[in-house]
PDB file of C-alpha atoms in Angstrom:
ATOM      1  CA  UNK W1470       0.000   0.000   0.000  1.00  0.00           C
ATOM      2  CA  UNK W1471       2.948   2.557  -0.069  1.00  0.00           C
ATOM      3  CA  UNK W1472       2.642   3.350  -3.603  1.00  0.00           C
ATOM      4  CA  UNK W1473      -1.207   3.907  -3.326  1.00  0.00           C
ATOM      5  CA  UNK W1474      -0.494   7.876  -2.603  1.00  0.00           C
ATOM      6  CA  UNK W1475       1.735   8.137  -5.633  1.00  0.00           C
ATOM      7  CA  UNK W1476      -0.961   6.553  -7.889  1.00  0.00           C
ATOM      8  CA  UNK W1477      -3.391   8.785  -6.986  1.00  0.00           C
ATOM      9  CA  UNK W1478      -1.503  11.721  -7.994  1.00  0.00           C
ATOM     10  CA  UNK W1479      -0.431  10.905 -10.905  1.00  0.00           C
ATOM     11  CA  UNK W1480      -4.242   9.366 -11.961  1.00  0.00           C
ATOM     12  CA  UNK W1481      -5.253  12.756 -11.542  1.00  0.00           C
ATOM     13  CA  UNK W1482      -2.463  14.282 -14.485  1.00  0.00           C
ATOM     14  CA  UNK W1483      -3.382  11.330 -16.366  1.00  0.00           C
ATOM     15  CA  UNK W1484      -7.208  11.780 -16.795  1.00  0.00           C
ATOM     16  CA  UNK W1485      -7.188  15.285 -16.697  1.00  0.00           C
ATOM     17  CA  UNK W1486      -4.517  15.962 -19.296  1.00  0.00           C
ATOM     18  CA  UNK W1487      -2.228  17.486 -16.848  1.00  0.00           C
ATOM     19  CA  UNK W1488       1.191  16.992 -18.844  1.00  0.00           C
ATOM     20  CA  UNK W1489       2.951  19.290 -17.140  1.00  0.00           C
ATOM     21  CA  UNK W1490       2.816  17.675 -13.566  1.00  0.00           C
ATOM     22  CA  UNK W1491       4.434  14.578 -14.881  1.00  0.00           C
ATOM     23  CA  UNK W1492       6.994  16.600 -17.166  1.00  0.00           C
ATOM     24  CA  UNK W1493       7.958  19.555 -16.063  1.00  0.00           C
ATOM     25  CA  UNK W1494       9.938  20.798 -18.398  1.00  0.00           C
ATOM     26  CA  UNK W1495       7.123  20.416 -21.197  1.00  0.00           C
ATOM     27  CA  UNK W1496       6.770  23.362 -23.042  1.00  0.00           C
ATOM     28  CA  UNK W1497       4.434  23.851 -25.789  1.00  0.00           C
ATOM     29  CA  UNK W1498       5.225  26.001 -28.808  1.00  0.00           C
ATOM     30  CA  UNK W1499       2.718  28.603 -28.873  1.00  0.00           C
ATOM     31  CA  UNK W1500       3.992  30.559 -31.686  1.00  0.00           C
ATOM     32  CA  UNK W1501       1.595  31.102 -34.159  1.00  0.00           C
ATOM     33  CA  UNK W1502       2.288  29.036 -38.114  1.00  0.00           C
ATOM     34  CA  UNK W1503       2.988  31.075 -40.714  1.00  0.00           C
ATOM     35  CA  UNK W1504       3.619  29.672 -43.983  1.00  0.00           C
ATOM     36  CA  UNK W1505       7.009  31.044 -46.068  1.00  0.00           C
ATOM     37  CA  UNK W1506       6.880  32.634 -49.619  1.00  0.00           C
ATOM     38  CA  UNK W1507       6.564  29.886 -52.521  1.00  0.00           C
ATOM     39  CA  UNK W1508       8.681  29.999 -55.339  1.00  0.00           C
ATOM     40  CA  UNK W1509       7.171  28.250 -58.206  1.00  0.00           C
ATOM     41  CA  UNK W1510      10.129  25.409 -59.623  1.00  0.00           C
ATOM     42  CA  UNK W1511      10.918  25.037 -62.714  1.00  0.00           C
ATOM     43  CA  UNK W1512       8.633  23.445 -65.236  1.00  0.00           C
ATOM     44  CA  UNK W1513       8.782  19.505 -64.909  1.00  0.00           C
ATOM     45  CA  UNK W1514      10.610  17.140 -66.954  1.00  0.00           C
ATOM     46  CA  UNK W1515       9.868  13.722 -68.071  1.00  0.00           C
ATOM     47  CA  UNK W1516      13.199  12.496 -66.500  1.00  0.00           C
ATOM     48  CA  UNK W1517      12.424  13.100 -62.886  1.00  0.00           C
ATOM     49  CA  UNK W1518       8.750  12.231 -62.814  1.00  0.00           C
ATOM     50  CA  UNK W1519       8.681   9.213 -60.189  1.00  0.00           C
ATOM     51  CA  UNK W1520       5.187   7.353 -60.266  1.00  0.00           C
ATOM     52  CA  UNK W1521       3.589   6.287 -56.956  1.00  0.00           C
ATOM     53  CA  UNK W1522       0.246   4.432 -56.811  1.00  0.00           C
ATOM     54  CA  UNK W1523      -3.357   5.488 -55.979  1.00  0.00           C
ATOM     55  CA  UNK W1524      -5.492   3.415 -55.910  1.00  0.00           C
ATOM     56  CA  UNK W1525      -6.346   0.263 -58.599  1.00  0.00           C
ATOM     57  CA  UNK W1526      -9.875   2.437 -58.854  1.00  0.00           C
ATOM     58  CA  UNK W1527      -7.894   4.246 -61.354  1.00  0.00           C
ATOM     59  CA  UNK W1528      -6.302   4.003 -64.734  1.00  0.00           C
ATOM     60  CA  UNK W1529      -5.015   7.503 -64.238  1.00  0.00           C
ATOM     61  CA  UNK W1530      -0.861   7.334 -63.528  1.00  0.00           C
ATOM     62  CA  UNK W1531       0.025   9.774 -61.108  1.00  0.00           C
ATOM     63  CA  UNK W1532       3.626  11.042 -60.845  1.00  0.00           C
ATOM     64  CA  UNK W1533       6.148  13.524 -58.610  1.00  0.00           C
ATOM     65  CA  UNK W1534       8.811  15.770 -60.050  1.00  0.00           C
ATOM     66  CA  UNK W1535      11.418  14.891 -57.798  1.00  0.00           C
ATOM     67  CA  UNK W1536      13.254  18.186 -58.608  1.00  0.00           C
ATOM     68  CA  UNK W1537      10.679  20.175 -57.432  1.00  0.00           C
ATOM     69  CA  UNK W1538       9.825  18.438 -54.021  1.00  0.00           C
ATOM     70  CA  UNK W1539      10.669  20.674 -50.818  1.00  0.00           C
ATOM     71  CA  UNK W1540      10.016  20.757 -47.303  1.00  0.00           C
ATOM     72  CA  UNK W1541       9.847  24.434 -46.072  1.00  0.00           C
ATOM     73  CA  UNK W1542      10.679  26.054 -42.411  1.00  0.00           C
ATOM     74  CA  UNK W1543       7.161  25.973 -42.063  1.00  0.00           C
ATOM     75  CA  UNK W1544       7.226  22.293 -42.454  1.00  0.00           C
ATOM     76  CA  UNK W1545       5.168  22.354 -45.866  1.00  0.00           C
ATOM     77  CA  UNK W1546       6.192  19.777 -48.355  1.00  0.00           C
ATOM     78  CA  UNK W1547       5.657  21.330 -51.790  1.00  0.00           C
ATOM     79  CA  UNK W1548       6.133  19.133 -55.235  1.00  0.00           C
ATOM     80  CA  UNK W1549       4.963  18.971 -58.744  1.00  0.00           C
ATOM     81  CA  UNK W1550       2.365  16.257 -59.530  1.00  0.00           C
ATOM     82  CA  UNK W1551       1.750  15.123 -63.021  1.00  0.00           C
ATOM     83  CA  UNK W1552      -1.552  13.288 -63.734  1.00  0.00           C
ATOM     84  CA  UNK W1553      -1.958  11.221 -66.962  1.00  0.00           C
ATOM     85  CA  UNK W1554      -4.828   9.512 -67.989  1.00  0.00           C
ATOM     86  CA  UNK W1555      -4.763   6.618 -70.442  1.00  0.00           C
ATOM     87  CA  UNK W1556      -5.412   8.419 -73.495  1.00  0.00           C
ATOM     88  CA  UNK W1557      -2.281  10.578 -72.872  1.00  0.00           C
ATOM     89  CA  UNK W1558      -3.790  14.051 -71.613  1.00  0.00           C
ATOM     90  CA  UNK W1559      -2.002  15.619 -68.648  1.00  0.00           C
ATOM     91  CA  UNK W1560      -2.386  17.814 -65.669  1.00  0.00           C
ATOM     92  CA  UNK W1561       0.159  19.312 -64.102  1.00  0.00           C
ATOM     93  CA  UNK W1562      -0.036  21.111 -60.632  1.00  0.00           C
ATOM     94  CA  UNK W1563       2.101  22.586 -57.825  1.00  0.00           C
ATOM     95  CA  UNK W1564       1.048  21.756 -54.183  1.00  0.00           C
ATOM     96  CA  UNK W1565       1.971  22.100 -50.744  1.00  0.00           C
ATOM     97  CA  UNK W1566       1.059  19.401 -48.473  1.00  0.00           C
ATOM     98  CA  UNK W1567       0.811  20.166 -44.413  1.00  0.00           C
ATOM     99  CA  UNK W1568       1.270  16.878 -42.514  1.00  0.00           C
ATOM    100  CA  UNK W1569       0.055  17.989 -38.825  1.00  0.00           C
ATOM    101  CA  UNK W1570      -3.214  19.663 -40.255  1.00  0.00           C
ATOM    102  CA  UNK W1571      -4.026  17.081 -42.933  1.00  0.00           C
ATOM    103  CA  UNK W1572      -4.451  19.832 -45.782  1.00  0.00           C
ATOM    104  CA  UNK W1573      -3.592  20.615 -48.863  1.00  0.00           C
ATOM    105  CA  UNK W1574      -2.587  23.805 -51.428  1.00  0.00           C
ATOM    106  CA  UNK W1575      -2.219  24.179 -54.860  1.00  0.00           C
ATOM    107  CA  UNK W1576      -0.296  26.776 -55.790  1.00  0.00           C
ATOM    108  CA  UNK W1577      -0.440  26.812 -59.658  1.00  0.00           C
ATOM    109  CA  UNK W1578      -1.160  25.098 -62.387  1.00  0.00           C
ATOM    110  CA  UNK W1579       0.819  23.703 -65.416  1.00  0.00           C
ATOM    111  CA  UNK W1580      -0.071  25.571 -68.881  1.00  0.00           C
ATOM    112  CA  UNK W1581       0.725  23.686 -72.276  1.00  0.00           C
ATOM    113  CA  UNK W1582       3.281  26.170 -72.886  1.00  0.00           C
ATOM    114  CA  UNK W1583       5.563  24.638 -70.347  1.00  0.00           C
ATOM    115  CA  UNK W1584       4.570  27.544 -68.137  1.00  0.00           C
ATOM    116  CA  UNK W1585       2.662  28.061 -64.621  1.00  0.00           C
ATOM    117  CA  UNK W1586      -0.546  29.748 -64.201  1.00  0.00           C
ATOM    118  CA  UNK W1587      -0.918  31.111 -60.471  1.00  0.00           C
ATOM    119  CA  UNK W1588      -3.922  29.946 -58.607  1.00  0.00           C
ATOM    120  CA  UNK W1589      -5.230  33.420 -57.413  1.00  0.00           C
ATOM    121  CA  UNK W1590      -7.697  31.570 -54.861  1.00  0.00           C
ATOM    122  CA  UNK W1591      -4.888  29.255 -53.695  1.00  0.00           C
ATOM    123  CA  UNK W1592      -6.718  28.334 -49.962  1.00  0.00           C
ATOM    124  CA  UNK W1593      -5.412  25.342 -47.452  1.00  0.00           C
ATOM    125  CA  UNK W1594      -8.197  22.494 -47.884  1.00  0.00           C
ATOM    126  CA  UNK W1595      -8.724  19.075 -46.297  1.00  0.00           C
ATOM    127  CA  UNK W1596      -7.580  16.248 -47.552  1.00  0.00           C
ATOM    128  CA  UNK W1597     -10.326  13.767 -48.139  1.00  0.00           C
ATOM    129  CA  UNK W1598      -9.056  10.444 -46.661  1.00  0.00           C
ATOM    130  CA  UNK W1599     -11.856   8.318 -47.582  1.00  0.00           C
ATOM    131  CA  UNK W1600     -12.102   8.631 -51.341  1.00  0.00           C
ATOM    132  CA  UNK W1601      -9.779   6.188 -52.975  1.00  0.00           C
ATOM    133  CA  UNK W1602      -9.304   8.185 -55.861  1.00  0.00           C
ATOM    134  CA  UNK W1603      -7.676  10.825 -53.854  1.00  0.00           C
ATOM    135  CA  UNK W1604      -3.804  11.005 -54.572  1.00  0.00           C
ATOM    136  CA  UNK W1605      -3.701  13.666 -52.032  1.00  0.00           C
ATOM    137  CA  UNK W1606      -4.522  10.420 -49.384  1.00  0.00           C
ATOM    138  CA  UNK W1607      -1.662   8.364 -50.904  1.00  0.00           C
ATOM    139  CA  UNK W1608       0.803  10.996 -50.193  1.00  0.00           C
ATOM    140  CA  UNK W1609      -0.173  11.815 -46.852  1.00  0.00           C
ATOM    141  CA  UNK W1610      -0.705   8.195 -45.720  1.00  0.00           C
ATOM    142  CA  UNK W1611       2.450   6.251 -47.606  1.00  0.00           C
ATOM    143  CA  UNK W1612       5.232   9.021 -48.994  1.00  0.00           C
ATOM    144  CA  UNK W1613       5.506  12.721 -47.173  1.00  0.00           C
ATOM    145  CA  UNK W1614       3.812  12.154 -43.633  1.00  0.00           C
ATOM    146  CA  UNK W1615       4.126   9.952 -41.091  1.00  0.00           C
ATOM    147  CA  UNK W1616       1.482  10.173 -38.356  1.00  0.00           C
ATOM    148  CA  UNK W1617       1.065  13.883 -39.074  1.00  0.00           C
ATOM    149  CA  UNK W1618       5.111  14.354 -39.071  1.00  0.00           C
ATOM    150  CA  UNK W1619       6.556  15.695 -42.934  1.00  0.00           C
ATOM    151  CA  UNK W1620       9.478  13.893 -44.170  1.00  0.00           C
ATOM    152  CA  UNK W1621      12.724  15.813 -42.659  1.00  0.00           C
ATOM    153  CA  UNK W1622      14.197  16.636 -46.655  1.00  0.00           C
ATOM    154  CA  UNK W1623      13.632  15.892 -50.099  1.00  0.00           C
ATOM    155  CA  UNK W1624      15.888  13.240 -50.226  1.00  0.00           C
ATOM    156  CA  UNK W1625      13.998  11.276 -47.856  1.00  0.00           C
ATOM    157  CA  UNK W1626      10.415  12.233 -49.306  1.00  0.00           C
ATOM    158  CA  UNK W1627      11.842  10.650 -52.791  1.00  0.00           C
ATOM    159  CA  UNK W1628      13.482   7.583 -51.007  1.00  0.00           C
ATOM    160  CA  UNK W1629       9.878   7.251 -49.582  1.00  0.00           C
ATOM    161  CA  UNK W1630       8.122   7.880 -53.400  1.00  0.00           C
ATOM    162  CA  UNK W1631      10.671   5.406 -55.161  1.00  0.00           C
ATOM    163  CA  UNK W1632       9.820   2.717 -52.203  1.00  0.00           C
ATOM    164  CA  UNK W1633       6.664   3.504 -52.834  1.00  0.00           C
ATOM    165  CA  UNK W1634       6.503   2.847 -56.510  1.00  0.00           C
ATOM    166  CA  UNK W1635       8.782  -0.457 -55.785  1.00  0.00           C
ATOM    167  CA  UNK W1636       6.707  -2.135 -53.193  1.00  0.00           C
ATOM    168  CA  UNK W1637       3.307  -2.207 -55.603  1.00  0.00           C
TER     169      UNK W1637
END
């Protein structure tokens, strides 16, 4: 019975959320996010397109410029996707990708020219992690996040996407 006082002060911390009783030198960062100034990369090229899979649901192949992938100070991960369906047509789009909130940006979008297009109403959005056909779920779940963490640099986010690719 000598440890029963010490159990009831801790059950206390432990139900009630009370971190800082049992740690403390806990201290939460309270500063507010703020995300940097995006520079658009350059226009992709065929050579560093990586594919990673969706979903069978789709004959779409979906694709990362690995030049362009980044992982900001404000831990965004930004890359180019390429989307091409089976008759050849493609989309291309840059995106930001923020692990701890589960949303998503895009930035701009790919012109025929080889050129971006801004996307003046550029907003953070959820990702939708039940629809299958949502490439946005595939990167979050299996190549830049890990429960809500980004990948530390782009060499590990395209380690991840070439793992990825090899493992389906």
């Amino acid at each position: 019975m000598k440890f029963l006082p010490a159990f009831l002060f801790i059950l206390p911390a432990l139900c009630f959320g009370k971190a800082e009783v049992l740690n403390p030198d806990f201290v939460e960062d309270t500063t507010p996010w703020e995300e940097i100034a995006v520079q658009l990369p350059p226009y992709p090229s065929d050579r560093n397109l990586a594919p990673f899979e969706v979903s069978s649901a789709t004959s779409n192949k979906f694709m990362i410029d690995t030049a362009s992938i980044s992982v900001g100070q404000d831990k965004v991960v930004r890359y180019t996707i390429v989307i091409e369906s089976p008759r050849g047509a493609r989309t291309v789009n840059y995106e930001g990708l923020r692990c701890d909130t589960m949303e998503r940006k895009l930035y701009a979008f790919g012109q025929s020219d080889g050129k971006w297009s801004e996307n003046k109403r550029a907003a953070w959005e959820s990702i939708k992690v039940r629809s299958l056909l949502s490439y946005h779920k595939a990167l979050f779940e299996d190549i830049f996040c890990d429960v809500g963490i980004p990948v530390r640099d782009a060499e590990e986010a395209v380690r991840k996407l070439k793992q990825s690719a090899g493992s389906h």
